[in-house]
PDB file of C-alpha atoms in Angstrom:
ATOM      1  CA  MET A   1      -0.070  -0.074   0.067  1.00  0.00           C
ATOM      2  CA  ASN A   2       1.638   2.999  -1.070  1.00  0.00           C
ATOM      3  CA  LYS A   3      -0.253   5.855   0.244  1.00  0.00           C
ATOM      4  CA  ALA A   4       0.273   5.340   3.867  1.00  0.00           C
ATOM      5  CA  LEU A   5       1.573   8.521   5.306  1.00  0.00           C
ATOM      6  CA  VAL A   6       1.817   7.400   9.420  1.00  0.00           C
ATOM      7  CA  ALA A   7       1.910   4.054  11.223  1.00  0.00           C
ATOM      8  CA  ILE A   8       0.649   4.489  14.916  1.00  0.00           C
ATOM      9  CA  ARG A   9       1.024   2.241  17.251  1.00  0.00           C
ATOM     10  CA  VAL A  10      -1.486   2.393  19.680  1.00  0.00           C
ATOM     11  CA  GLY A  11      -1.216   0.630  23.417  1.00  0.00           C
ATOM     12  CA  ASP A  12       1.612  -1.605  22.190  1.00  0.00           C
ATOM     13  CA  ARG A  13      -0.913  -3.834  21.114  1.00  0.00           C
ATOM     14  CA  ARG A  14      -2.215  -2.668  17.705  1.00  0.00           C
ATOM     15  CA  TRP A  15      -1.882  -0.008  14.751  1.00  0.00           C
ATOM     16  CA  ASP A  16      -3.540   2.465  12.941  1.00  0.00           C
ATOM     17  CA  LEU A  17      -2.555   3.986  10.040  1.00  0.00           C
ATOM     18  CA  ASN A  18      -3.002   7.330   8.392  1.00  0.00           C
ATOM     19  CA  LEU A  19      -3.247   7.341   4.548  1.00  0.00           C
ATOM     20  CA  LYS A  20      -3.366   9.776   1.971  1.00  0.00           C
ATOM     21  CA  GLY A  21      -6.931  11.836   1.817  1.00  0.00           C
ATOM     22  CA  ASN A  22      -6.817  11.862   5.309  1.00  0.00           C
ATOM     23  CA  ILE A  23      -8.573   8.583   5.905  1.00  0.00           C
ATOM     24  CA  SER A  24      -7.851   6.891   9.096  1.00  0.00           C
ATOM     25  CA  ILE A  25      -7.767   2.824   9.095  1.00  0.00           C
ATOM     26  CA  LYS A  26      -8.070   1.063  12.935  1.00  0.00           C
ATOM     27  CA  LEU A  27      -6.069  -2.284  12.621  1.00  0.00           C
ATOM     28  CA  PRO A  28      -7.127  -5.390  14.756  1.00  0.00           C
ATOM     29  CA  GLU A  29      -4.633  -6.628  17.397  1.00  0.00           C
ATOM     30  CA  LYS A  30      -4.658  -9.995  15.901  1.00  0.00           C
ATOM     31  CA  GLU A  31      -5.170 -10.758  12.115  1.00  0.00           C
ATOM     32  CA  PHE A  32      -4.137  -7.513  10.860  1.00  0.00           C
ATOM     33  CA  GLU A  33      -3.197  -9.117   7.471  1.00  0.00           C
ATOM     34  CA  ALA A  34      -7.086 -10.241   6.953  1.00  0.00           C
ATOM     35  CA  ALA A  35      -7.608  -6.367   7.982  1.00  0.00           C
ATOM     36  CA  LEU A  36      -4.678  -5.295   5.431  1.00  0.00           C
ATOM     37  CA  LYS A  37      -5.982  -7.616   2.143  1.00  0.00           C
ATOM     38  CA  TYR A  38      -9.060  -6.003   2.927  1.00  0.00           C
ATOM     39  CA  VAL A  39      -8.128  -2.462   2.262  1.00  0.00           C
ATOM     40  CA  ASP A  40      -6.126  -3.287  -0.283  1.00  0.00           C
ATOM     41  CA  ALA A  41      -8.825  -4.762  -2.398  1.00  0.00           C
ATOM     42  CA  LEU A  42     -10.965  -1.658  -1.328  1.00  0.00           C
ATOM     43  CA  ASN A  43      -7.815   0.208  -2.734  1.00  0.00           C
ATOM     44  CA  LYS A  44      -7.569  -1.958  -6.338  1.00  0.00           C
ATOM     45  CA  ALA A  45     -11.607  -1.721  -6.825  1.00  0.00           C
ATOM     46  CA  ASN A  46     -11.250   2.085  -6.283  1.00  0.00           C
ATOM     47  CA  LYS A  47     -13.657   2.176  -3.578  1.00  0.00           C
ATOM     48  CA  LEU A  48     -11.100   3.451  -0.726  1.00  0.00           C
ATOM     49  CA  PHE A  49     -10.337   6.685  -1.798  1.00  0.00           C
ATOM     50  CA  ASN A  50     -12.935   7.728  -3.973  1.00  0.00           C
ATOM     51  CA  GLN A  51     -15.871   7.165  -1.155  1.00  0.00           C
ATOM     52  CA  ASN A  52     -15.307  10.022   1.437  1.00  0.00           C
ATOM     53  CA  TYR A  53     -14.246   7.851   3.773  1.00  0.00           C
ATOM     54  CA  LYS A  54     -12.966   9.532   7.343  1.00  0.00           C
ATOM     55  CA  ALA A  55     -12.244   6.420   9.042  1.00  0.00           C
ATOM     56  CA  LEU A  56     -12.496   2.812   8.599  1.00  0.00           C
ATOM     57  CA  ASP A  57     -12.656   0.739  12.257  1.00  0.00           C
ATOM     58  CA  LEU A  58     -11.507  -3.103  11.253  1.00  0.00           C
ATOM     59  CA  ARG A  59     -10.532  -4.103  14.418  1.00  0.00           C
ATOM     60  CA  ASP A  60     -13.424  -6.342  14.832  1.00  0.00           C
ATOM     61  CA  LYS A  61     -13.384  -9.328  12.277  1.00  0.00           C
ATOM     62  CA  ASN A  62     -16.915  -9.968  12.331  1.00  0.00           C
ATOM     63  CA  LYS A  63     -18.154  -6.195  11.506  1.00  0.00           C
ATOM     64  CA  TYR A  64     -16.320  -3.456   9.781  1.00  0.00           C
ATOM     65  CA  TYR A  65     -17.272  -0.016  10.968  1.00  0.00           C
ATOM     66  CA  ILE A  66     -16.888   3.277   8.230  1.00  0.00           C
ATOM     67  CA  GLU A  67     -17.061   6.667   9.092  1.00  0.00           C
ATOM     68  CA  LYS A  68     -18.139   9.177   6.403  1.00  0.00           C
ATOM     69  CA  TYR A  69     -17.085  13.054   5.973  1.00  0.00           C
TER      70      TYR A  69
END
């Protein structure tokens, strides 16, 4: 993913990514690879940076939360 600006360690357990376009992605503590694959799929489908997303909360693997501007 070439649009990441900053990776922030949260509570010495998990990561938040801040992307170009002011999108914040909250990764889960475990199984973050699956969450990153989901983000990559959104990006490849051209749905990540064209949807006016403010934040994607991927911490719950059963349900993802999206906040729009």
